[in-house]
Short mmCIF file of N, CA and C in Angstrom, two decimals:
data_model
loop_
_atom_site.label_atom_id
_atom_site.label_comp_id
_atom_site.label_asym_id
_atom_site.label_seq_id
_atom_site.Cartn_x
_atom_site.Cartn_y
_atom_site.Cartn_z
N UNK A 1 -17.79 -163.22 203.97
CA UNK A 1 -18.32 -161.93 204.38
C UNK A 1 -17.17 -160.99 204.79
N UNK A 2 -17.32 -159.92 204.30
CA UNK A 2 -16.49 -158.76 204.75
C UNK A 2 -16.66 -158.56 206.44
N UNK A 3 -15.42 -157.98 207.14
CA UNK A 3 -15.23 -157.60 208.61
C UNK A 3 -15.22 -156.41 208.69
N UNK A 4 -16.08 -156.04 209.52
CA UNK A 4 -16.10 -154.39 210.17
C UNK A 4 -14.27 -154.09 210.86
N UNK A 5 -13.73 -153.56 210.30
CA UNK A 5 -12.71 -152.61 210.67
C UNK A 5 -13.01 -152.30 212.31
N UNK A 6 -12.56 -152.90 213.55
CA UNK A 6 -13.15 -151.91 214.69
C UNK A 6 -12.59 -150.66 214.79
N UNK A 7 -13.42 -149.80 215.51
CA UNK A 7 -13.29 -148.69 215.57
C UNK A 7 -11.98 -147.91 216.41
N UNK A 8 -11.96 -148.78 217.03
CA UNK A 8 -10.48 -148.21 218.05
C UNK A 8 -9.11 -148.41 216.49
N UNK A 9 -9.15 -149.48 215.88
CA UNK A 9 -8.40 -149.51 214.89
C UNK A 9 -8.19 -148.14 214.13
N UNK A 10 -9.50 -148.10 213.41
CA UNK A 10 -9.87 -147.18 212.40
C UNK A 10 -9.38 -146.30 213.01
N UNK A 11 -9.69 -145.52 213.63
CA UNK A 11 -9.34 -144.31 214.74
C UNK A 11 -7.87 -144.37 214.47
N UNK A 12 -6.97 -144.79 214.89
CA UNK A 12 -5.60 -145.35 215.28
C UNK A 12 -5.09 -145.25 213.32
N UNK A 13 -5.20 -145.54 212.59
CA UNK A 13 -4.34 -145.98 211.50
C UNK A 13 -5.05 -144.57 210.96
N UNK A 14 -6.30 -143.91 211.19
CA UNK A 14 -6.48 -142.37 211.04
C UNK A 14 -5.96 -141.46 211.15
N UNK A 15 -5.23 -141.52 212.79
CA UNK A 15 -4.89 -140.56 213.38
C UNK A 15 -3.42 -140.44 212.96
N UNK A 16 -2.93 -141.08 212.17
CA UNK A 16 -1.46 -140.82 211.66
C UNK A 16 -1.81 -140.54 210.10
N UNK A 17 -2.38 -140.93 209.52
CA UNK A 17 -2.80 -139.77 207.96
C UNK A 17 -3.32 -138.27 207.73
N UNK A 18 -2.45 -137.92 206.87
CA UNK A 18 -2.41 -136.28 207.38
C UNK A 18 -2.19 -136.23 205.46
N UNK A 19 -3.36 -135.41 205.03
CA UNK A 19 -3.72 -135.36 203.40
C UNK A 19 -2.84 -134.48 203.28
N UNK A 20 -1.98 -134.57 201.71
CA UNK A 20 -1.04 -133.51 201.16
C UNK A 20 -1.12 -132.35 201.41
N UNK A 21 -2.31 -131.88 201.15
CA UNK A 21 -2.51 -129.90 201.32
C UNK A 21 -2.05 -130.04 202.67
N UNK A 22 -2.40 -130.37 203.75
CA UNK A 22 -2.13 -130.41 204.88
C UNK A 22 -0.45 -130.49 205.90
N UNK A 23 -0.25 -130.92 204.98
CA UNK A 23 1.51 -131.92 205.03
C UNK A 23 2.21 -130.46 205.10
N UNK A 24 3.30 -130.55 206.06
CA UNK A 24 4.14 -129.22 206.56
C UNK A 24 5.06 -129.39 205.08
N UNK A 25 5.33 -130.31 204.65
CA UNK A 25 6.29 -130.60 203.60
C UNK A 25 5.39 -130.40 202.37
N UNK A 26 4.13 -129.75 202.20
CA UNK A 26 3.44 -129.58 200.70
C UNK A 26 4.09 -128.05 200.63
N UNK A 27 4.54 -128.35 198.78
CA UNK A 27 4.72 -127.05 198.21
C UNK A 27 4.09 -126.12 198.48
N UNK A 28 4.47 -124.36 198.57
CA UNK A 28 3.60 -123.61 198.88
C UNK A 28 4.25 -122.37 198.16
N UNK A 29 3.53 -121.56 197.84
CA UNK A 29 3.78 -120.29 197.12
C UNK A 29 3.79 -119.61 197.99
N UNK A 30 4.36 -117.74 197.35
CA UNK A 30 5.19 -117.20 198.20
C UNK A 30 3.63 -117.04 199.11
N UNK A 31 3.37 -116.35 200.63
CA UNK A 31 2.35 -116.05 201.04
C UNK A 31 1.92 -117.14 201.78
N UNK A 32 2.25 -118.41 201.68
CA UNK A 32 2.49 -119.82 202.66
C UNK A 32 1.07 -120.19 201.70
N UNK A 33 0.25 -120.35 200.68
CA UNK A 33 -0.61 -120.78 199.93
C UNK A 33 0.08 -122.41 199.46
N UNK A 34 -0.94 -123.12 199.59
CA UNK A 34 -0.56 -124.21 198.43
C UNK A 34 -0.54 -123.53 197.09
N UNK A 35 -0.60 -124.67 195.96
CA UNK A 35 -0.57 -124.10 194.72
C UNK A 35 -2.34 -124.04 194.14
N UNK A 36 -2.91 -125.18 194.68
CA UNK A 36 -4.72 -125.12 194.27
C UNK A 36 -4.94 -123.63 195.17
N UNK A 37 -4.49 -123.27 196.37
CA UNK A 37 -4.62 -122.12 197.12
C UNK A 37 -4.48 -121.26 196.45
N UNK A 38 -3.56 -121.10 195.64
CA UNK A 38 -2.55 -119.38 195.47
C UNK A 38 -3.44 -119.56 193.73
N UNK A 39 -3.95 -120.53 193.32
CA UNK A 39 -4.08 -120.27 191.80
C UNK A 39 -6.06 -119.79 191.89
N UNK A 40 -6.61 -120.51 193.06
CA UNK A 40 -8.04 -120.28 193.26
C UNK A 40 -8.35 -118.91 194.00
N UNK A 41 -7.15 -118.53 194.46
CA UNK A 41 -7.61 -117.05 194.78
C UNK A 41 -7.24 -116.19 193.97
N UNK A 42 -5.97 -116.71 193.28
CA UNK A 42 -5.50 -115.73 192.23
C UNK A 42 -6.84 -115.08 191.13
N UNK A 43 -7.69 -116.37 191.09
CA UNK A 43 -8.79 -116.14 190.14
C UNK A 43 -10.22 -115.45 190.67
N UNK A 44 -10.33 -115.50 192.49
CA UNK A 44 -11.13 -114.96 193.21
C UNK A 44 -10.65 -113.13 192.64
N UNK A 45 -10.02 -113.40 192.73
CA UNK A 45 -9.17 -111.86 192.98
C UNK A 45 -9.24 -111.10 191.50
N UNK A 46 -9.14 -111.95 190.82
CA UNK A 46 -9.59 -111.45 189.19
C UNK A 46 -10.37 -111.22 188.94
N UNK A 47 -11.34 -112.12 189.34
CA UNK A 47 -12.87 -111.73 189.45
C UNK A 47 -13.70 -110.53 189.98
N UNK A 48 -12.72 -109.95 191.31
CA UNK A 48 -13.36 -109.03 191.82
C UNK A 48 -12.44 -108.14 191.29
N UNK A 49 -11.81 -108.10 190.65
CA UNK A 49 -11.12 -106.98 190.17
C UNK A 49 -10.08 -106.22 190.96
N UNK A 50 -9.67 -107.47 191.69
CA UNK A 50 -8.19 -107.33 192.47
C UNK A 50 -7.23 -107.17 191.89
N UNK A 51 -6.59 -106.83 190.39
CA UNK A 51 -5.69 -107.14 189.74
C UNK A 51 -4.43 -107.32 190.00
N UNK A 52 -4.07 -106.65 191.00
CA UNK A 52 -2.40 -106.38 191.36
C UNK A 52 -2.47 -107.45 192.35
N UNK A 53 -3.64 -108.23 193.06
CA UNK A 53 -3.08 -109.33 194.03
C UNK A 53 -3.44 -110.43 193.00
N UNK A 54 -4.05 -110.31 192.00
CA UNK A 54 -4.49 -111.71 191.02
C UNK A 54 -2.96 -111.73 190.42
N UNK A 55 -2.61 -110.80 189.84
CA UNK A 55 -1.21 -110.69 189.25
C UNK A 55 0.14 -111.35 189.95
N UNK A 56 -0.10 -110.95 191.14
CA UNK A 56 1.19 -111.37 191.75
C UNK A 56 0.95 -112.65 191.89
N UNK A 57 -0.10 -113.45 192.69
CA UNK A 57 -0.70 -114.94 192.65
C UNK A 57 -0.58 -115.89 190.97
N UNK A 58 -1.05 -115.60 190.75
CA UNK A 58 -0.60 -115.77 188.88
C UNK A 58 0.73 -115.92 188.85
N UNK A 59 1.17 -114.80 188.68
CA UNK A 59 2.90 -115.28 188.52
C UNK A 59 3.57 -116.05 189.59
N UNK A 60 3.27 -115.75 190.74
CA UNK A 60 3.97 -116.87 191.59
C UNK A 60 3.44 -118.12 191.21
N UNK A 61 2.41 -118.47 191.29
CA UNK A 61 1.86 -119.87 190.63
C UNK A 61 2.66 -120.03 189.67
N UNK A 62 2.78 -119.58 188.35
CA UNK A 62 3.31 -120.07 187.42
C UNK A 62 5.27 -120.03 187.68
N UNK A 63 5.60 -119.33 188.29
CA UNK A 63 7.05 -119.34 188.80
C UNK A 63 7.18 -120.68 189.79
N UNK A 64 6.48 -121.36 190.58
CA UNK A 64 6.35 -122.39 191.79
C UNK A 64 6.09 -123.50 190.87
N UNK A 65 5.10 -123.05 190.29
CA UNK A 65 4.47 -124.82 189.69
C UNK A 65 4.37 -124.81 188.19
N UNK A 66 5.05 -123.65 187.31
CA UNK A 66 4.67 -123.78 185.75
C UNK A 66 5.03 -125.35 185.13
N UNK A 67 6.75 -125.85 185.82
CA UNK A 67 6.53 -126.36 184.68
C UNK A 67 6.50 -128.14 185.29
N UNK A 68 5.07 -128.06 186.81
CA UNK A 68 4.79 -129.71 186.56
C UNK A 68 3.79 -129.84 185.57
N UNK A 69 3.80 -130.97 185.62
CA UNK A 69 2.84 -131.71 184.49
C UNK A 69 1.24 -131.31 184.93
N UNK A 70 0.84 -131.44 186.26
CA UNK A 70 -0.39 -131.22 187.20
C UNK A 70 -0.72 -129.87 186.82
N UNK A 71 0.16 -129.18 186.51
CA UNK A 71 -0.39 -127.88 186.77
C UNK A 71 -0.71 -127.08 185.52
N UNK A 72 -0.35 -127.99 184.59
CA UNK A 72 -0.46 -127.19 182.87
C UNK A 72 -1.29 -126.86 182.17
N UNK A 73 -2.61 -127.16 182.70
CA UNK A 73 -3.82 -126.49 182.55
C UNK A 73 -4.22 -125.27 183.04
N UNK A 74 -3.69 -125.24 184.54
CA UNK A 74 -3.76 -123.83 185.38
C UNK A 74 -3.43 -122.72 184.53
N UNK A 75 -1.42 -122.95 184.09
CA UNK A 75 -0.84 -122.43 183.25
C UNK A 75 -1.65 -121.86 182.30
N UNK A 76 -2.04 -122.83 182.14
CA UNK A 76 -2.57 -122.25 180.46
C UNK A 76 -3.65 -121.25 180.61
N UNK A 77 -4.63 -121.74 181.52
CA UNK A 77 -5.72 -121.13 182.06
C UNK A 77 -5.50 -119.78 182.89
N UNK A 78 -4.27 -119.73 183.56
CA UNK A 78 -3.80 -118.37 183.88
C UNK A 78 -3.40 -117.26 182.62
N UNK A 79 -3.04 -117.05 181.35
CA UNK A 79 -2.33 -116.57 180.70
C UNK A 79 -3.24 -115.76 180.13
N UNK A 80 -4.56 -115.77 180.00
CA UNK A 80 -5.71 -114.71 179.35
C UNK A 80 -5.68 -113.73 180.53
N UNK A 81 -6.09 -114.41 182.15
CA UNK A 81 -6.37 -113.12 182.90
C UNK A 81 -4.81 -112.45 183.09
N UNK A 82 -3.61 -113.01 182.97
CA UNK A 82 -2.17 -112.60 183.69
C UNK A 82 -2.24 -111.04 182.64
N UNK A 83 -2.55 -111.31 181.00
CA UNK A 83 -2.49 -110.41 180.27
C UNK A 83 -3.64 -109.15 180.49
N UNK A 84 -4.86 -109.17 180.92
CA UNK A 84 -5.84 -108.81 181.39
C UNK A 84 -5.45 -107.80 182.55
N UNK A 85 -4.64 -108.78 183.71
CA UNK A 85 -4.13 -107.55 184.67
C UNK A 85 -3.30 -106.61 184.35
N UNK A 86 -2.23 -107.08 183.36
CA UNK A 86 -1.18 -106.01 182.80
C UNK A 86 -1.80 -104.84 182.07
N UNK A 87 -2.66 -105.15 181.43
CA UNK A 87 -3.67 -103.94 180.91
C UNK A 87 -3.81 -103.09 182.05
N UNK A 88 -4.55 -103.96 182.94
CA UNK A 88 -5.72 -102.67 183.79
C UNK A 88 -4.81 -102.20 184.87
N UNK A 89 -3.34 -102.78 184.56
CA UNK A 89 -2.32 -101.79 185.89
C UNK A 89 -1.52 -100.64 184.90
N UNK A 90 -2.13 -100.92 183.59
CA UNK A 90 -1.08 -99.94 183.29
C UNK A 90 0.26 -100.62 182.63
N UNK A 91 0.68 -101.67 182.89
CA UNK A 91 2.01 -102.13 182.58
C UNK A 91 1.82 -103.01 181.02
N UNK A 92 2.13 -101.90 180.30
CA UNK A 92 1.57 -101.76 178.55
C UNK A 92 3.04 -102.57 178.06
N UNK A 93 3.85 -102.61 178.33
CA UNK A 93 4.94 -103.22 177.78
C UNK A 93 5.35 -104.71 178.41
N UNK A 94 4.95 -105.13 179.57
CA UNK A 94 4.48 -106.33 179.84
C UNK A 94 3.33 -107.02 178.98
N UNK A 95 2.42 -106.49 179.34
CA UNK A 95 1.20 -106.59 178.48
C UNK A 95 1.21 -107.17 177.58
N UNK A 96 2.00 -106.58 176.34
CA UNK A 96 2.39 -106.91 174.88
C UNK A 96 3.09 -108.22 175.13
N UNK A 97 4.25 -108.80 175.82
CA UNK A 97 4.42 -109.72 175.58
C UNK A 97 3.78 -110.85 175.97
N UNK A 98 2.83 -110.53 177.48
CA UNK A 98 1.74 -111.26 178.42
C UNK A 98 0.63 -112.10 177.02
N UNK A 99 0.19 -110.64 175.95
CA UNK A 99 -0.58 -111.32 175.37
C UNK A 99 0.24 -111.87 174.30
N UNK A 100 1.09 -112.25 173.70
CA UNK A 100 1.73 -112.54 172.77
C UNK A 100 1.60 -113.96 173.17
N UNK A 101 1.91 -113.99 174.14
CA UNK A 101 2.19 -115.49 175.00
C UNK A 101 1.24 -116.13 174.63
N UNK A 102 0.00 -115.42 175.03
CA UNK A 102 -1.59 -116.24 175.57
C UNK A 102 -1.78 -116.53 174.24
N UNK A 103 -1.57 -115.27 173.17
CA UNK A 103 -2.28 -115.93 171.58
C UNK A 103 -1.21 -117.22 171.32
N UNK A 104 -0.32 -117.05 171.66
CA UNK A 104 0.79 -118.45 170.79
C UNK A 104 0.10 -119.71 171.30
N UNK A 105 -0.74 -119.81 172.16
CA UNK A 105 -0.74 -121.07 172.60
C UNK A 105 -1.41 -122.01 172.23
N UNK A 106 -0.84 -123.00 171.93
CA UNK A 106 -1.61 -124.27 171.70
C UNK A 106 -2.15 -125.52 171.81
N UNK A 107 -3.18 -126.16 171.97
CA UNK A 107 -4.19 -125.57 171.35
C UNK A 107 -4.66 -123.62 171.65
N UNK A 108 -5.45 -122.94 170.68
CA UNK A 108 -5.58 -121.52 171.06
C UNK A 108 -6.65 -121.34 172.14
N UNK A 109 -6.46 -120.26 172.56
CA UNK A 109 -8.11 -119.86 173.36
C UNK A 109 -8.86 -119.63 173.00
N UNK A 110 -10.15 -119.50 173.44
CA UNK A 110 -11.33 -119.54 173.19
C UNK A 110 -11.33 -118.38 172.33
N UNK A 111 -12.54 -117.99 171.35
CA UNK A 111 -12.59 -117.28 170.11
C UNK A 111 -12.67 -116.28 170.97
N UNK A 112 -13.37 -116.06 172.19
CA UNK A 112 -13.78 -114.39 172.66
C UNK A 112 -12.79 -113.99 173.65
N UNK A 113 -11.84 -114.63 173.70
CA UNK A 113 -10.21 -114.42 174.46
C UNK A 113 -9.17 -114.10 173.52
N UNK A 114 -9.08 -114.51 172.78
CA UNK A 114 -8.39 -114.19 171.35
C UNK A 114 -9.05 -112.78 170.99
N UNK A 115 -9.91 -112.99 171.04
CA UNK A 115 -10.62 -111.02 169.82
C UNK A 115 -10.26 -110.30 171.13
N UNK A 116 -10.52 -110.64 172.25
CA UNK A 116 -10.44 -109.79 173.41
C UNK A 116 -9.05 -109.61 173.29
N UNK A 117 -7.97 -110.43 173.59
CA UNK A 117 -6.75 -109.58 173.66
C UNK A 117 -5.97 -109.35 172.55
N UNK A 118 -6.62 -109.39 171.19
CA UNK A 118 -5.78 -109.03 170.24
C UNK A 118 -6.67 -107.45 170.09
N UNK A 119 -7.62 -107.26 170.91
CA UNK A 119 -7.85 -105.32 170.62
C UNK A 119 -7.25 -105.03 171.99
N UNK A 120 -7.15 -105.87 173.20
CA UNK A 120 -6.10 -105.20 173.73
C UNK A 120 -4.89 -105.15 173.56
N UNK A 121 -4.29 -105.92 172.60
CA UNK A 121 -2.72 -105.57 172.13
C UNK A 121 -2.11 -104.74 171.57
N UNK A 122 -3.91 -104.48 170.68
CA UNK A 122 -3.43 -103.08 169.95
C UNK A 122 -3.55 -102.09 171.27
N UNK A 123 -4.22 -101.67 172.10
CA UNK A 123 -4.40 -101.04 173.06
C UNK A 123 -2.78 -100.72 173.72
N UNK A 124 -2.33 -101.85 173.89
CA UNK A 124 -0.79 -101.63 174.94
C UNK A 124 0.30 -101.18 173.64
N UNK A 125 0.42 -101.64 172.18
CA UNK A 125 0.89 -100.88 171.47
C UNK A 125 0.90 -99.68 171.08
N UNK A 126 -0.71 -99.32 171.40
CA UNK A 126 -0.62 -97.80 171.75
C UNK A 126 0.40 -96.93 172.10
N UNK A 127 -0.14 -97.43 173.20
CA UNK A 127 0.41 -96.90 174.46
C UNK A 127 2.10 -97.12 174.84
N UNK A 128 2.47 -97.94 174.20
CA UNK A 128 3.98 -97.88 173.94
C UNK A 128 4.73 -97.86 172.77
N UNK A 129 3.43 -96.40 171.69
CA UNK A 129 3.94 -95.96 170.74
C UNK A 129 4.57 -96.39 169.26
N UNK A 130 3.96 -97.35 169.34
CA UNK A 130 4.14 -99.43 168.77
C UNK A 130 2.89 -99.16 167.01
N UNK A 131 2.97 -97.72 166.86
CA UNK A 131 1.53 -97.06 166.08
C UNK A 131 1.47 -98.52 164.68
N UNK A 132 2.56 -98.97 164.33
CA UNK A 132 2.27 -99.48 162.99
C UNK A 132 2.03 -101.23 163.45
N UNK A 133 1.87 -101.67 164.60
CA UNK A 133 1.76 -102.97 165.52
C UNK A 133 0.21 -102.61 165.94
N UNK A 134 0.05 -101.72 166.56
CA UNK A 134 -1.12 -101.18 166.76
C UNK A 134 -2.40 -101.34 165.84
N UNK A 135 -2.10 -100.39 164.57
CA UNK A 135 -2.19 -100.11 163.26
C UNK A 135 -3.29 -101.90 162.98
N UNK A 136 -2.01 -102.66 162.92
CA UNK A 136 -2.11 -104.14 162.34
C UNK A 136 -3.08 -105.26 163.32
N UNK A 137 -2.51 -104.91 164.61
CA UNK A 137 -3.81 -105.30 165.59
C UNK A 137 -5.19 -105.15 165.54
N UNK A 138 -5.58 -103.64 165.23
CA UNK A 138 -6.82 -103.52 165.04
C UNK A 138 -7.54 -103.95 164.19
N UNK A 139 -6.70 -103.79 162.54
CA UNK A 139 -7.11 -104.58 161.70
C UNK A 139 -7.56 -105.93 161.94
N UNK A 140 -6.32 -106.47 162.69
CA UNK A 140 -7.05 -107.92 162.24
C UNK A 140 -8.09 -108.28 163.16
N UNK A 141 -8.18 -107.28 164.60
CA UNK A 141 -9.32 -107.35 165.20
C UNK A 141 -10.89 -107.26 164.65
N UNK A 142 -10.84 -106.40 163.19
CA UNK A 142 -11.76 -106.08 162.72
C UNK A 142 -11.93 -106.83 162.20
N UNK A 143 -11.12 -107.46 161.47
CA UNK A 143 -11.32 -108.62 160.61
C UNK A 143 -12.09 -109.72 160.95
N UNK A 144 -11.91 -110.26 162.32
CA UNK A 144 -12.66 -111.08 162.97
C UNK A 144 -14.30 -111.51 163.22
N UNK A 145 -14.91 -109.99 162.44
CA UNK A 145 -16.53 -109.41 162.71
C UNK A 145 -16.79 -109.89 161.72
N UNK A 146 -18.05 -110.05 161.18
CA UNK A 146 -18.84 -109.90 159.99
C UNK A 146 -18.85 -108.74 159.86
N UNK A 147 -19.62 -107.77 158.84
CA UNK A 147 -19.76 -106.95 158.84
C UNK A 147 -20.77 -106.08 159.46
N UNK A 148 -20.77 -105.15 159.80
CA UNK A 148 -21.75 -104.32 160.78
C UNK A 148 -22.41 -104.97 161.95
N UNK A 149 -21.19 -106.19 162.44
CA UNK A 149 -22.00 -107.12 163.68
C UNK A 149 -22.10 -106.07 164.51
N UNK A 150 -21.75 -104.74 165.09
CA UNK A 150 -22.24 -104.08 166.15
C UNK A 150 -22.99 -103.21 166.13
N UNK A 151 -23.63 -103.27 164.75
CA UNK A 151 -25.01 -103.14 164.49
C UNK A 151 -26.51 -104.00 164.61
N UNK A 152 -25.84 -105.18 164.77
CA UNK A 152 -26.81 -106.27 165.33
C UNK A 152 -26.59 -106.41 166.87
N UNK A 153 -28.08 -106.33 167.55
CA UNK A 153 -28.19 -106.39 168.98
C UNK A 153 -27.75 -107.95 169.30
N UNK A 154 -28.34 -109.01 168.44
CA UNK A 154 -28.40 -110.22 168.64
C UNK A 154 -26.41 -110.43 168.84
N UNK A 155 -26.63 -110.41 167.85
CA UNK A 155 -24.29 -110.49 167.56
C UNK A 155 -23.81 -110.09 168.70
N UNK A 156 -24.27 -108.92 168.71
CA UNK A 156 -23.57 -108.04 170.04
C UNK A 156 -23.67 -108.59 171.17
N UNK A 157 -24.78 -109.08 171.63
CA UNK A 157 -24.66 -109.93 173.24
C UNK A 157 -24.47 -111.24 172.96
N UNK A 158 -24.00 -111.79 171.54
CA UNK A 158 -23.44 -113.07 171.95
C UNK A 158 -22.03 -112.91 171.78
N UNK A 159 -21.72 -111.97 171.63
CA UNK A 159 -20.10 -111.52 171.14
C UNK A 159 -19.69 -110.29 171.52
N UNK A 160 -19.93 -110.02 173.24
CA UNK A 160 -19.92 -108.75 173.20
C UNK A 160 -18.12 -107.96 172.79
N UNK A 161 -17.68 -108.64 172.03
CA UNK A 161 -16.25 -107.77 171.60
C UNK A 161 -16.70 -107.01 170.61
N UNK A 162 -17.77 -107.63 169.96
CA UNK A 162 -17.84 -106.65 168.63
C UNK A 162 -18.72 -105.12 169.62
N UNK A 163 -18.43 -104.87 170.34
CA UNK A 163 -18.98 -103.54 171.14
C UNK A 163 -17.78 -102.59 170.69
N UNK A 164 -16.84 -102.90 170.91
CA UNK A 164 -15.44 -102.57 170.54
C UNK A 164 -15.14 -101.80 169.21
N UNK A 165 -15.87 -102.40 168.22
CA UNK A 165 -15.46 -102.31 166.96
C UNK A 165 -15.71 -100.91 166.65
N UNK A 166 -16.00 -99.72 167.07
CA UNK A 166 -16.15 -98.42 166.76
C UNK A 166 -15.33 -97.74 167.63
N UNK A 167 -15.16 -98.46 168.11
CA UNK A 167 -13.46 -98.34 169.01
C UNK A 167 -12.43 -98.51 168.08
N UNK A 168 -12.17 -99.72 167.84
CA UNK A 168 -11.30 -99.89 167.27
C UNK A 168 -11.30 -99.01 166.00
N UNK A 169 -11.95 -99.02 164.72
CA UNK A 169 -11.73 -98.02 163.68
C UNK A 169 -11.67 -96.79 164.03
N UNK A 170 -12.11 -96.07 165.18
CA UNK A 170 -11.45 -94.79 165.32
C UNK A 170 -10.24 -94.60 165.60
N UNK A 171 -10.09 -95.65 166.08
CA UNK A 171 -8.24 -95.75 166.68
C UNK A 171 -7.30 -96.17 165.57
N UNK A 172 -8.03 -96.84 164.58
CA UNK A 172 -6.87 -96.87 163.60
C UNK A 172 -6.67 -95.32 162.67
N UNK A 173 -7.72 -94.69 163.22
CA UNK A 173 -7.60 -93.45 162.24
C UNK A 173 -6.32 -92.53 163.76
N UNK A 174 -5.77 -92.95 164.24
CA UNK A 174 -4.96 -92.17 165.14
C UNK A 174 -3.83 -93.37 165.42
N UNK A 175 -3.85 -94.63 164.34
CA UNK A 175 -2.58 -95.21 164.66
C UNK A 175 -1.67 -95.43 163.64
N UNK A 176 -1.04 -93.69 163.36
CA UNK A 176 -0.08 -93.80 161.97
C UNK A 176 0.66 -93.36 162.31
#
């Protein structure tokens, strides 16, 4: 038969275990965050459309912990919204290479992360005058649709990128 542990013991061999997050000696990003800390708010913060504190959290995460092994999912999983914030701050020439990054990766992202930032790539090529990159972005953004999917309601809310797509062909008629 198994022995009950007494309790004065238990207590005692307790009171000296102190869990990693906890540990004065656990890694921490800039802001005194662990790294599950600084990467779960980074994404709180994305969510609410914090961008410039998701951004900075993001990159410190990936500057602190890119390249353990533990964390290479985060990584990876950070690189759609990191490109996402560079859009919506404005920083169009980050941007471009932010998403360059996210499409190279492999395995790729999900199909509606991919259409999503390859019409925002053309978007930051725009915008940093990039007209014949631009030009080629949209295309192949279009390319991605069936035809007249944003003419179908059904298509459209299971794919809402193809909302875009009358976006995008007007913009290629202004990216020469």
């Amino acid at each position: 038969p198994v022995k009950a542990i007494p309790a004065a013991l238990l207590l005692a061999l307790l009171a000296g275990f102190t869990p990693l997050s906890a540990n004065d000696s656990a890694p921490v990003v800039s802001g005194g965050l662990t790294a599950d800390e600084a990467y779960n708010k980074a994404r709180q913060l994305f969510s609410e459309k914090e961008f410039a504190g998701a951004l900075d959290l993001y990159l410190g995460f990936i500057a602190d912990y890119g390249e353990a092994e533990q964390a290479r999912e985060a990584v990876r999983n950070s690189r759609y919204p990191i490109a996402i914030c560079m859009i919506q701050l404005g920083r169009y020439a980050d941007a471009v290479d932010a998403i360059g990054t996210a499409l190279a990766l492999e395995p790729p992202l999900p199909k509606d992360q991919i259409k999503d930032l390859t019409f925002w790539l053309a978007i930051a090529n725009l915008q940093e005058n990039q007209y014949a990159a631009a030009r080629a972005e949209l295309e192949k953004f279009l390319d991605m649709f069936p035809p007249q999917a944003e003419n179908n309601p059904l298509y459209a809310r299971r794919d809402p990128a193809a909302l875009r797509i009358p976006e995008a062909r007007a913009l290629i008629g202004t990216s020469y």
